Amino acid sequence: KKKPTVEKEIQKLGLQPFKDMFDGDELEEDEFIEEMENIIGKNKFTKQEISDLFAKIDANANGSVDWDEFTSYILLGMQRIREMESDMSKYNYANQQIEDPNKRTDTHKDKIAKVVYNPKQRTFYSSSYDGTVRYWDRD
């Protein structure tokens, strides 16, 4: 069973408690971590997990996060999850065992985000939400 993510916890709690933490201001990383721990709980997630979330949310990379950046990230993430779940329910996927020429592993460790075929090289490429890209020959 996967450990819940900070994003899932935010979605579970709703946005209102987090709106209050911004109070019209931008938060720097240390303030963001402290406020998140106050709302979510100090022992639910590590400081590193919250720091990683901060880096994802800080869209303009200015070292601070405002309410607009926060809500955009959370709401777009929720939309992406709904779309992915909808896509997964529409199609039947075959469980295929295809040997990876990289020999690192045979499979991705998370859901596949996209598969692309390059007809010139007769090669397939797949990317996954685990951050890996795999490729294999058609032959």
PDB file of C-alpha atoms in Angstrom:
ATOM      1  CA  LYS A   1       0.000   0.000   0.000  1.00  0.00           C
ATOM      2  CA  LYS A   2       1.345   3.411  -1.006  1.00  0.00           C
ATOM      3  CA  LYS A   3       1.871   6.100   1.616  1.00  0.00           C
ATOM      4  CA  PRO A   4      -0.531   9.013   1.024  1.00  0.00           C
ATOM      5  CA  THR A   5       0.979  12.110  -0.528  1.00  0.00           C
ATOM      6  CA  VAL A   6       0.866  15.636   0.831  1.00  0.00           C
ATOM      7  CA  GLU A   7      -1.266  16.564  -2.191  1.00  0.00           C
ATOM      8  CA  LYS A   8      -3.841  13.875  -1.344  1.00  0.00           C
ATOM      9  CA  GLU A   9      -3.973  15.114   2.247  1.00  0.00           C
ATOM     10  CA  ILE A  10      -4.625  18.672   1.037  1.00  0.00           C
ATOM     11  CA  GLN A  11      -7.412  17.414  -1.214  1.00  0.00           C
ATOM     12  CA  LYS A  12      -8.897  15.449   1.697  1.00  0.00           C
ATOM     13  CA  LEU A  13      -8.910  18.482   4.003  1.00  0.00           C
ATOM     14  CA  GLY A  14     -10.152  20.929   1.358  1.00  0.00           C
ATOM     15  CA  LEU A  15      -8.643  24.275   0.446  1.00  0.00           C
ATOM     16  CA  GLN A  16     -10.160  26.504   3.168  1.00  0.00           C
ATOM     17  CA  PRO A  17      -7.654  25.730   5.971  1.00  0.00           C
ATOM     18  CA  PHE A  18      -4.824  26.493   3.560  1.00  0.00           C
ATOM     19  CA  LYS A  19      -6.312  29.778   2.365  1.00  0.00           C
ATOM     20  CA  ASP A  20      -6.095  31.068   5.907  1.00  0.00           C
ATOM     21  CA  MET A  21      -2.378  30.232   6.074  1.00  0.00           C
ATOM     22  CA  PHE A  22      -1.625  32.614   3.193  1.00  0.00           C
ATOM     23  CA  ASP A  23      -3.707  35.507   4.554  1.00  0.00           C
ATOM     24  CA  GLY A  24      -2.972  37.491   1.377  1.00  0.00           C
ATOM     25  CA  ASP A  25       0.791  36.999   1.640  1.00  0.00           C
ATOM     26  CA  GLU A  26       3.435  34.914  -0.055  1.00  0.00           C
ATOM     27  CA  LEU A  27       5.174  32.267   2.025  1.00  0.00           C
ATOM     28  CA  GLU A  28       8.845  31.408   1.819  1.00  0.00           C
ATOM     29  CA  GLU A  29       9.824  27.755   2.081  1.00  0.00           C
ATOM     30  CA  ASP A  30      10.450  27.632   5.834  1.00  0.00           C
ATOM     31  CA  GLU A  31       7.170  29.467   6.545  1.00  0.00           C
ATOM     32  CA  PHE A  32       5.328  27.159   4.140  1.00  0.00           C
ATOM     33  CA  ILE A  33       6.684  24.047   5.884  1.00  0.00           C
ATOM     34  CA  GLU A  34       5.775  25.378   9.334  1.00  0.00           C
ATOM     35  CA  GLU A  35       2.237  26.364   8.284  1.00  0.00           C
ATOM     36  CA  MET A  36       1.658  23.039   6.504  1.00  0.00           C
ATOM     37  CA  GLU A  37       2.781  21.120   9.599  1.00  0.00           C
ATOM     38  CA  ASN A  38       0.390  23.199  11.723  1.00  0.00           C
ATOM     39  CA  ILE A  39      -2.543  22.266   9.490  1.00  0.00           C
ATOM     40  CA  ILE A  40      -1.694  18.692   8.480  1.00  0.00           C
ATOM     41  CA  GLY A  41       0.183  17.628  11.593  1.00  0.00           C
ATOM     42  CA  LYS A  42       3.887  17.529  12.379  1.00  0.00           C
ATOM     43  CA  ASN A  43       4.414  13.783  12.099  1.00  0.00           C
ATOM     44  CA  LYS A  44       2.259  12.963   9.079  1.00  0.00           C
ATOM     45  CA  PHE A  45       4.866  13.969   6.468  1.00  0.00           C
ATOM     46  CA  THR A  46       8.578  14.738   6.592  1.00  0.00           C
ATOM     47  CA  LYS A  47       9.920  18.254   6.130  1.00  0.00           C
ATOM     48  CA  GLN A  48      11.527  16.986   2.912  1.00  0.00           C
ATOM     49  CA  GLU A  49       8.164  15.842   1.512  1.00  0.00           C
ATOM     50  CA  ILE A  50       6.656  19.261   2.240  1.00  0.00           C
ATOM     51  CA  SER A  51       9.750  20.971   0.830  1.00  0.00           C
ATOM     52  CA  ASP A  52       9.412  18.909  -2.366  1.00  0.00           C
ATOM     53  CA  LEU A  53       5.789  20.036  -2.641  1.00  0.00           C
ATOM     54  CA  PHE A  54       6.896  23.659  -2.194  1.00  0.00           C
ATOM     55  CA  ALA A  55       9.341  23.276  -5.100  1.00  0.00           C
ATOM     56  CA  LYS A  56       6.575  21.869  -7.326  1.00  0.00           C
ATOM     57  CA  ILE A  57       4.170  24.670  -6.437  1.00  0.00           C
ATOM     58  CA  ASP A  58       6.677  27.529  -6.825  1.00  0.00           C
ATOM     59  CA  ALA A  59       5.850  27.935 -10.525  1.00  0.00           C
ATOM     60  CA  ASN A  60       7.853  31.104 -11.085  1.00  0.00           C
ATOM     61  CA  ALA A  61      10.818  29.832  -8.990  1.00  0.00           C
ATOM     62  CA  ASN A  62      11.047  33.042  -6.969  1.00  0.00           C
ATOM     63  CA  GLY A  63      11.488  31.230  -3.646  1.00  0.00           C
ATOM     64  CA  SER A  64       7.996  31.951  -2.381  1.00  0.00           C
ATOM     65  CA  VAL A  65       4.489  30.599  -2.928  1.00  0.00           C
ATOM     66  CA  ASP A  66       1.266  32.592  -3.020  1.00  0.00           C
ATOM     67  CA  TRP A  67      -2.377  31.500  -2.908  1.00  0.00           C
ATOM     68  CA  ASP A  68      -2.723  31.566  -6.718  1.00  0.00           C
ATOM     69  CA  GLU A  69       0.262  29.267  -7.234  1.00  0.00           C
ATOM     70  CA  PHE A  70      -0.954  26.946  -4.489  1.00  0.00           C
ATOM     71  CA  THR A  71      -4.514  26.597  -5.777  1.00  0.00           C
ATOM     72  CA  SER A  72      -3.428  26.290  -9.414  1.00  0.00           C
ATOM     73  CA  TYR A  73      -1.142  23.395  -8.544  1.00  0.00           C
ATOM     74  CA  ILE A  74      -3.676  21.587  -6.355  1.00  0.00           C
ATOM     75  CA  LEU A  75      -6.657  22.071  -8.680  1.00  0.00           C
ATOM     76  CA  LEU A  76      -4.737  21.114 -11.824  1.00  0.00           C
ATOM     77  CA  GLY A  77      -3.430  18.041 -10.021  1.00  0.00           C
ATOM     78  CA  MET A  78      -6.958  17.019  -9.068  1.00  0.00           C
ATOM     79  CA  GLN A  79      -8.099  17.525 -12.664  1.00  0.00           C
ATOM     80  CA  ARG A  80      -5.219  15.387 -13.960  1.00  0.00           C
ATOM     81  CA  ILE A  81      -6.088  12.571 -11.542  1.00  0.00           C
ATOM     82  CA  ARG A  82      -9.767  12.659 -12.577  1.00  0.00           C
ATOM     83  CA  GLU A  83      -8.806  12.588 -16.275  1.00  0.00           C
ATOM     84  CA  MET A  84      -6.406   9.711 -15.723  1.00  0.00           C
ATOM     85  CA  GLU A  85      -8.992   7.710 -13.766  1.00  0.00           C
ATOM     86  CA  SER A  86     -11.552   8.396 -16.496  1.00  0.00           C
ATOM     87  CA  ASP A  87      -9.117   7.271 -19.199  1.00  0.00           C
ATOM     88  CA  MET A  88      -8.252   4.130 -17.258  1.00  0.00           C
ATOM     89  CA  SER A  89     -11.920   3.192 -16.938  1.00  0.00           C
ATOM     90  CA  LYS A  90     -12.572   3.610 -20.688  1.00  0.00           C
ATOM     91  CA  TYR A  91      -9.991   1.170 -21.936  1.00  0.00           C
ATOM     92  CA  ASN A  92      -8.935  -2.385 -21.273  1.00  0.00           C
ATOM     93  CA  TYR A  93      -5.172  -2.617 -20.990  1.00  0.00           C
ATOM     94  CA  ALA A  94      -3.319  -5.842 -21.689  1.00  0.00           C
ATOM     95  CA  ASN A  95      -0.660  -6.834 -19.199  1.00  0.00           C
ATOM     96  CA  GLN A  96       2.335  -7.306 -21.493  1.00  0.00           C
ATOM     97  CA  GLN A  97       5.743  -8.593 -20.613  1.00  0.00           C
ATOM     98  CA  ILE A  98       8.157  -6.723 -22.900  1.00  0.00           C
ATOM     99  CA  GLU A  99      11.851  -6.953 -22.199  1.00  0.00           C
ATOM    100  CA  ASP A 100      13.504  -3.599 -21.658  1.00  0.00           C
ATOM    101  CA  PRO A 101      16.757  -3.331 -23.641  1.00  0.00           C
ATOM    102  CA  ASN A 102      18.114  -1.132 -20.840  1.00  0.00           C
ATOM    103  CA  LYS A 103      18.033  -4.209 -18.565  1.00  0.00           C
ATOM    104  CA  ARG A 104      17.340  -2.035 -15.520  1.00  0.00           C
ATOM    105  CA  THR A 105      13.810  -3.302 -14.918  1.00  0.00           C
ATOM    106  CA  ASP A 106      11.080  -4.750 -17.081  1.00  0.00           C
ATOM    107  CA  THR A 107       8.377  -2.389 -15.953  1.00  0.00           C
ATOM    108  CA  HIS A 108       7.719   1.128 -14.751  1.00  0.00           C
ATOM    109  CA  LYS A 109       7.108   1.545 -11.044  1.00  0.00           C
ATOM    110  CA  ASP A 110       4.073   3.814 -11.566  1.00  0.00           C
ATOM    111  CA  LYS A 111       1.316   4.370 -14.141  1.00  0.00           C
ATOM    112  CA  ILE A 112       2.399   4.948 -17.734  1.00  0.00           C
ATOM    113  CA  ALA A 113       1.740   8.520 -18.806  1.00  0.00           C
ATOM    114  CA  LYS A 114       2.358   8.163 -22.541  1.00  0.00           C
ATOM    115  CA  VAL A 115       3.520   5.727 -25.225  1.00  0.00           C
ATOM    116  CA  VAL A 116       5.010   6.971 -28.498  1.00  0.00           C
ATOM    117  CA  TYR A 117       6.054   5.022 -31.584  1.00  0.00           C
ATOM    118  CA  ASN A 118       8.928   6.207 -33.815  1.00  0.00           C
ATOM    119  CA  PRO A 119       8.329   4.560 -37.219  1.00  0.00           C
ATOM    120  CA  LYS A 120      11.742   5.518 -38.614  1.00  0.00           C
ATOM    121  CA  GLN A 121      13.592   3.671 -35.866  1.00  0.00           C
ATOM    122  CA  ARG A 122      10.801   1.143 -35.286  1.00  0.00           C
ATOM    123  CA  THR A 123      11.054   1.929 -31.569  1.00  0.00           C
ATOM    124  CA  PHE A 124       8.470   2.484 -28.821  1.00  0.00           C
ATOM    125  CA  TYR A 125       9.027   4.920 -25.958  1.00  0.00           C
ATOM    126  CA  SER A 126       6.976   5.008 -22.767  1.00  0.00           C
ATOM    127  CA  SER A 127       7.089   7.539 -19.966  1.00  0.00           C
ATOM    128  CA  SER A 128       5.756   6.979 -16.483  1.00  0.00           C
ATOM    129  CA  TYR A 129       4.731   9.089 -13.521  1.00  0.00           C
ATOM    130  CA  ASP A 130       7.688   7.486 -11.687  1.00  0.00           C
ATOM    131  CA  GLY A 131       9.949   9.733 -13.805  1.00  0.00           C
ATOM    132  CA  THR A 132      11.387   6.993 -16.021  1.00  0.00           C
ATOM    133  CA  VAL A 133      11.406   6.581 -19.789  1.00  0.00           C
ATOM    134  CA  ARG A 134      11.666   3.128 -21.324  1.00  0.00           C
ATOM    135  CA  TYR A 135      12.156   2.130 -24.925  1.00  0.00           C
ATOM    136  CA  TRP A 136      12.096  -1.053 -26.937  1.00  0.00           C
ATOM    137  CA  ASP A 137      12.310  -2.200 -30.535  1.00  0.00           C
ATOM    138  CA  ARG A 138       9.229  -3.356 -32.361  1.00  0.00           C
ATOM    139  CA  ASP A 139      11.024  -6.460 -33.650  1.00  0.00           C
TER     140      ASP A 139
END
